[in-house]
Coordinates of C-alpha atoms in Angstrom, one line a residue:
X1 CA 164.1 74.7 63.7
X2 CA 160.9 73.0 64.0
X3 CA 161.5 69.3 65.6
X4 CA 160.3 67.3 63.2
X5 CA 162.6 69.2 61.0
X6 CA 165.5 68.3 59.7
X7 CA 166.9 72.1 57.3
X8 CA 170.2 70.8 55.7
X9 CA 172.4 74.0 56.6
X10 CA 175.3 72.1 55.3
X11 CA 175.6 72.5 51.5
X12 CA 177.3 69.6 48.9
X13 CA 178.1 66.3 48.7
X14 CA 178.7 65.6 52.7
X15 CA 176.1 67.8 54.0
X16 CA 174.2 65.2 51.8
X17 CA 175.6 62.1 53.2
X18 CA 175.9 63.3 57.1
X19 CA 172.0 64.3 56.6
X20 CA 171.8 60.3 55.4
X21 CA 173.7 58.7 57.6
X22 CA 171.4 60.9 60.4
X23 CA 168.1 59.6 59.5
X24 CA 169.4 55.9 59.4
X25 CA 169.5 56.4 62.5
X26 CA 166.7 59.0 63.6
X27 CA 162.8 58.5 63.9
X28 CA 161.1 61.8 65.0
X29 CA 161.8 63.4 61.8
X30 CA 158.6 63.9 59.7
X31 CA 160.4 66.6 57.4
X32 CA 162.6 67.0 55.4
X33 CA 163.9 71.1 53.5
X34 CA 166.5 70.9 51.7
X35 CA 165.4 72.8 49.2
X36 CA 168.7 75.0 46.7
X37 CA 171.3 73.2 47.9
X38 CA 174.4 71.5 46.5
X39 CA 173.4 68.3 46.5
X40 CA 175.6 65.8 43.0
X41 CA 174.0 62.7 42.2
X42 CA 175.9 60.7 44.9
X43 CA 174.9 62.7 47.8
X44 CA 170.9 62.5 46.3
X45 CA 172.0 58.6 46.1
X46 CA 172.9 58.1 49.5
X47 CA 169.1 60.3 51.1
X48 CA 167.0 57.6 48.8
X49 CA 169.0 55.8 50.0
X50 CA 168.8 56.0 53.6
X51 CA 164.8 56.4 53.4
X52 CA 164.6 53.6 52.7
X53 CA 165.2 52.1 56.1
X54 CA 164.2 55.1 57.8
X55 CA 160.6 54.9 58.9
X56 CA 159.6 58.3 59.6
X57 CA 159.8 60.4 57.0
X58 CA 156.9 61.6 55.0
X59 CA 157.4 65.2 53.2
X60 CA 160.4 65.2 51.0
X61 CA 161.0 68.9 49.9
X62 CA 164.3 68.7 47.1
X63 CA 163.3 71.3 44.8
X64 CA 166.6 73.4 43.6
X65 CA 169.7 71.4 43.7
X66 CA 172.1 70.4 41.6
X67 CA 171.9 66.9 41.3
X68 CA 170.4 67.1 37.4
X69 CA 168.6 64.1 35.3
X70 CA 171.9 61.4 36.8
X71 CA 170.2 62.7 40.4
X72 CA 166.8 61.9 40.0
X73 CA 167.3 58.8 38.5
X74 CA 168.8 57.9 41.9
X75 CA 166.2 59.3 43.6
X76 CA 163.3 57.1 41.7
X77 CA 165.1 54.2 41.9
X78 CA 165.0 54.5 45.5
X79 CA 161.4 55.4 46.1
X80 CA 160.4 52.2 44.3
X81 CA 160.9 50.5 47.5
X82 CA 159.7 53.8 49.9
X83 CA 158.1 52.8 52.4
X84 CA 156.9 57.0 53.9
X85 CA 156.9 59.0 52.0
X86 CA 153.8 60.7 51.2
X87 CA 154.5 64.2 49.7
X88 CA 158.2 65.4 47.6
X89 CA 158.7 68.5 45.5
X90 CA 160.8 68.7 42.7
X91 CA 160.8 71.6 41.2
X92 CA 163.8 73.0 38.7
X93 CA 165.3 70.0 39.2
X94 CA 166.3 68.5 35.5
X95 CA 163.3 66.5 35.3
X96 CA 164.0 65.5 31.5
X97 CA 162.1 62.6 29.1
X98 CA 165.1 60.0 29.5
X99 CA 165.1 60.8 33.5
X100 CA 161.2 59.8 33.9
X101 CA 161.3 56.8 33.1
X102 CA 162.8 55.7 36.4
X103 CA 160.0 57.9 37.8
X104 CA 157.5 56.0 35.8
X105 CA 158.6 52.9 37.0
X106 CA 159.0 54.4 41.1
X107 CA 155.1 55.5 40.7
X108 CA 153.7 52.6 39.5
X109 CA 154.9 50.1 42.4
X110 CA 155.0 53.2 45.3
X111 CA 151.7 52.7 47.8
X112 CA 152.4 55.6 49.8
X113 CA 153.1 58.8 47.5
X114 CA 150.4 60.8 47.7
X115 CA 151.1 64.1 46.1
X116 CA 153.7 64.9 43.3
X117 CA 155.6 67.8 42.1
X118 CA 157.4 69.1 39.5
X119 CA 157.1 71.7 38.2
X120 CA 159.6 73.3 35.9
X121 CA 160.9 71.0 34.4
X122 CA 161.8 69.2 31.2
X123 CA 159.1 67.1 31.1
X124 CA 157.9 67.5 27.4
X125 CA 156.0 65.8 25.5
X126 CA 157.7 62.2 25.4
X127 CA 158.7 62.0 29.5
X128 CA 154.4 63.2 29.9
X129 CA 153.3 60.7 28.3
X130 CA 155.6 58.2 30.2
X131 CA 153.7 60.1 33.1
X132 CA 150.4 59.1 31.6
X133 CA 151.4 55.9 31.4
X134 CA 151.9 55.7 35.5
X135 CA 149.1 57.6 36.4
X136 CA 147.0 54.8 34.6
X137 CA 147.6 52.4 36.7
X138 CA 148.6 54.3 40.4
X139 CA 145.9 54.0 42.6
X140 CA 147.7 56.2 45.1
X141 CA 148.9 59.9 44.3
X142 CA 146.2 62.5 44.6
X143 CA 147.8 65.6 43.4
X144 CA 150.1 66.0 40.9
X145 CA 151.7 70.1 40.0
X146 CA 153.9 69.5 36.9
X147 CA 153.4 73.4 35.2
X148 CA 156.4 74.8 33.8
X149 CA 157.5 71.1 31.7
X150 CA 157.1 72.2 27.7
X151 CA 154.7 70.1 27.3
X152 CA 153.0 69.9 23.9
X153 CA 149.1 68.6 22.0
X154 CA 150.7 64.8 22.1
X155 CA 151.6 65.6 26.0
X156 CA 148.4 66.5 26.7
X157 CA 146.4 63.6 25.2
X158 CA 148.2 60.8 26.5
X159 CA 147.3 62.6 29.9
X160 CA 143.4 62.6 28.7
X161 CA 143.4 59.6 27.6
X162 CA 145.3 58.3 31.7
X163 CA 142.7 60.8 32.8
X164 CA 139.9 58.3 31.6
X165 CA 140.7 55.9 33.2
X166 CA 142.2 57.8 36.8
X167 CA 139.6 58.4 39.1
X168 CA 141.8 58.4 42.4
X169 CA 143.7 61.7 41.5
X170 CA 142.3 65.1 42.6
X171 CA 143.8 67.6 41.3
X172 CA 146.2 68.6 38.5
X173 CA 147.8 71.5 37.9
X174 CA 149.2 71.8 33.9
X175 CA 149.9 75.6 33.3
X176 CA 151.5 77.8 30.9
X177 CA 151.4 73.7 28.6
X178 CA 151.8 73.9 24.7
X179 CA 150.0 72.6 23.9
X180 CA 147.4 73.0 20.6
X181 CA 143.3 73.3 20.5
X182 CA 143.6 69.3 19.8
X183 CA 145.4 68.7 23.2
X184 CA 142.9 70.4 24.9
X185 CA 139.6 69.3 23.0
X186 CA 141.1 65.1 24.4
X187 CA 141.2 66.9 28.1
X188 CA 138.0 68.8 27.8
X189 CA 136.9 65.5 26.6
X190 CA 138.3 63.6 29.3
X191 CA 136.9 66.0 32.6
X192 CA 133.9 65.5 31.2
X193 CA 134.3 61.6 33.0
X194 CA 136.2 63.0 35.9
X195 CA 135.8 65.6 38.4
X196 CA 138.4 66.4 39.9
X197 CA 140.9 70.0 39.8
X198 CA 142.0 70.9 37.1
X199 CA 144.5 73.9 37.1
X200 CA 145.3 74.7 33.5

């Protein structure tokens, strides 16, 4: 294992709490890869709280865990004050439009996160509209991946409006949406004003 990377070998809440204790004192680990573990909301909350004090971790992979919406909200709450994470992956994390509100609050104040991966969640139009709200004021994020989120026309139009004012994003992935022609037209108009790389 790379000495700068921690790959969680222990599943479940005990594994998450063990990792949290390590991160409270360790200053050399920079990447945490804990995909496909059975961390519950309590374990993720402990992890998030420890990262508030850790000064070394810059990348976190939490894909396909079992914490659900409650776990996502707990981590997003911590993200508001975490100062070092630059890349965060939450693929298949059961993020819904309701838990997206905490993510929006975090993105409005976080000053370090440059890449966010939210593929295969359940943002739908409601969560996407909230995310678009954050993109209007966030000037740190450069890469956003959130395909397979059941985004319809209203969500796509909201993203289009955000892209008219956001000049920091350089790459955005919204493949396999459920928008109709009106959403595509709105997006096309926004991209005339923005030079980012768009993946649809």
